[in-house]
Amino acid sequence: MKWLDTLPLGLLIVAAIFLGLAPFFPEPHIVEKVRMLMNGTLHRPIDIFDLFLHALPIVLLLLKLLRMAVTAGK
């Protein structure tokens, strides 16, 4: 996961905030798509792609923070 180490933390934070939570009003897309996933109504390919697109920066940020915590303990 060396590629994850090369990603700047600041860039991931900005991407997670802006892409992960866009649009801010009336509610973030990721909230809507997760709600659709929980209700079993996430069927259309565009909705699945939208969930992936908005969740990716958040997942990458969490993975980087986890990796930083694990490697700092060594």
CSV table of C-alpha atoms in Angstrom, one decimal:
chain,number,residue,atom,x,y,z
A,1,MET,CA,0.0,0.0,0.0
A,2,LYS,CA,2.9,2.3,-0.8
A,3,TRP,CA,0.7,4.3,-3.1
A,4,LEU,CA,-1.5,5.2,-0.1
A,5,ASP,CA,1.6,6.6,1.7
A,6,THR,CA,2.3,8.9,-1.3
A,7,LEU,CA,-1.1,10.6,-1.2
A,8,PRO,CA,-1.0,13.9,0.7
A,9,LEU,CA,-3.1,13.9,3.8
A,10,GLY,CA,-4.3,17.4,3.2
A,11,LEU,CA,-5.5,16.6,-0.3
A,12,LEU,CA,-7.5,13.6,1.1
A,13,ILE,CA,-9.1,15.8,3.8
A,14,VAL,CA,-10.1,18.4,1.3
A,15,ALA,CA,-11.5,15.7,-1.1
A,16,ALA,CA,-13.4,14.0,1.7
A,17,ILE,CA,-15.0,17.2,2.7
A,18,PHE,CA,-15.9,18.6,-0.7
A,19,LEU,CA,-16.4,15.6,-2.9
A,20,GLY,CA,-17.6,13.3,-0.1
A,21,LEU,CA,-20.2,15.8,1.2
A,22,ALA,CA,-21.2,17.5,-2.0
A,23,PRO,CA,-23.8,19.0,-2.6
A,24,PHE,CA,-24.1,20.4,0.9
A,25,PHE,CA,-27.8,21.4,0.5
A,26,PRO,CA,-30.4,20.1,0.9
A,27,GLU,CA,-28.5,16.9,1.9
A,28,PRO,CA,-25.2,15.3,0.8
A,29,HIS,CA,-25.5,12.8,-1.9
A,30,ILE,CA,-23.7,10.2,0.2
A,31,VAL,CA,-26.4,10.4,2.9
A,32,GLU,CA,-29.1,9.9,0.2
A,33,LYS,CA,-27.3,7.0,-1.4
A,34,VAL,CA,-26.6,5.3,1.9
A,35,ARG,CA,-30.2,5.7,2.8
A,36,MET,CA,-31.1,4.1,-0.6
A,37,LEU,CA,-28.7,1.3,0.1
A,38,MET,CA,-30.2,0.6,3.5
A,39,ASN,CA,-33.8,0.7,2.1
A,40,GLY,CA,-32.8,-1.7,-0.8
A,41,THR,CA,-33.6,0.9,-3.5
A,42,LEU,CA,-30.1,1.4,-4.8
A,43,HIS,CA,-30.5,-0.3,-8.2
A,44,ARG,CA,-29.7,2.0,-11.0
A,45,PRO,CA,-26.0,1.9,-12.1
A,46,ILE,CA,-25.7,5.7,-11.9
A,47,ASP,CA,-26.7,5.6,-8.3
A,48,ILE,CA,-24.2,2.9,-7.5
A,49,PHE,CA,-21.5,4.8,-9.3
A,50,ASP,CA,-22.5,8.0,-7.4
A,51,LEU,CA,-22.2,6.2,-4.1
A,52,PHE,CA,-18.8,4.9,-5.0
A,53,LEU,CA,-17.7,8.4,-6.3
A,54,HIS,CA,-18.8,10.2,-3.1
A,55,ALA,CA,-17.5,7.5,-0.7
A,56,LEU,CA,-14.1,7.0,-2.2
A,57,PRO,CA,-12.3,10.0,-0.7
A,58,ILE,CA,-13.7,9.2,2.7
A,59,VAL,CA,-12.6,5.6,2.5
A,60,LEU,CA,-9.2,6.6,1.3
A,61,LEU,CA,-8.8,9.1,4.1
A,62,LEU,CA,-9.8,6.5,6.7
A,63,LEU,CA,-7.4,3.9,5.2
A,64,LYS,CA,-4.6,6.4,5.3
A,65,LEU,CA,-5.3,7.5,8.9
A,66,LEU,CA,-5.4,3.8,9.9
A,67,ARG,CA,-2.2,3.0,8.1
A,68,MET,CA,-0.5,6.0,9.8
A,69,ALA,CA,-1.7,4.9,13.2
A,70,VAL,CA,-0.4,1.3,12.6
A,71,THR,CA,3.0,2.3,11.2
A,72,ALA,CA,3.5,4.9,14.0
A,73,GLY,CA,3.2,2.2,16.6
A,74,LYS,CA,6.1,0.2,15.1
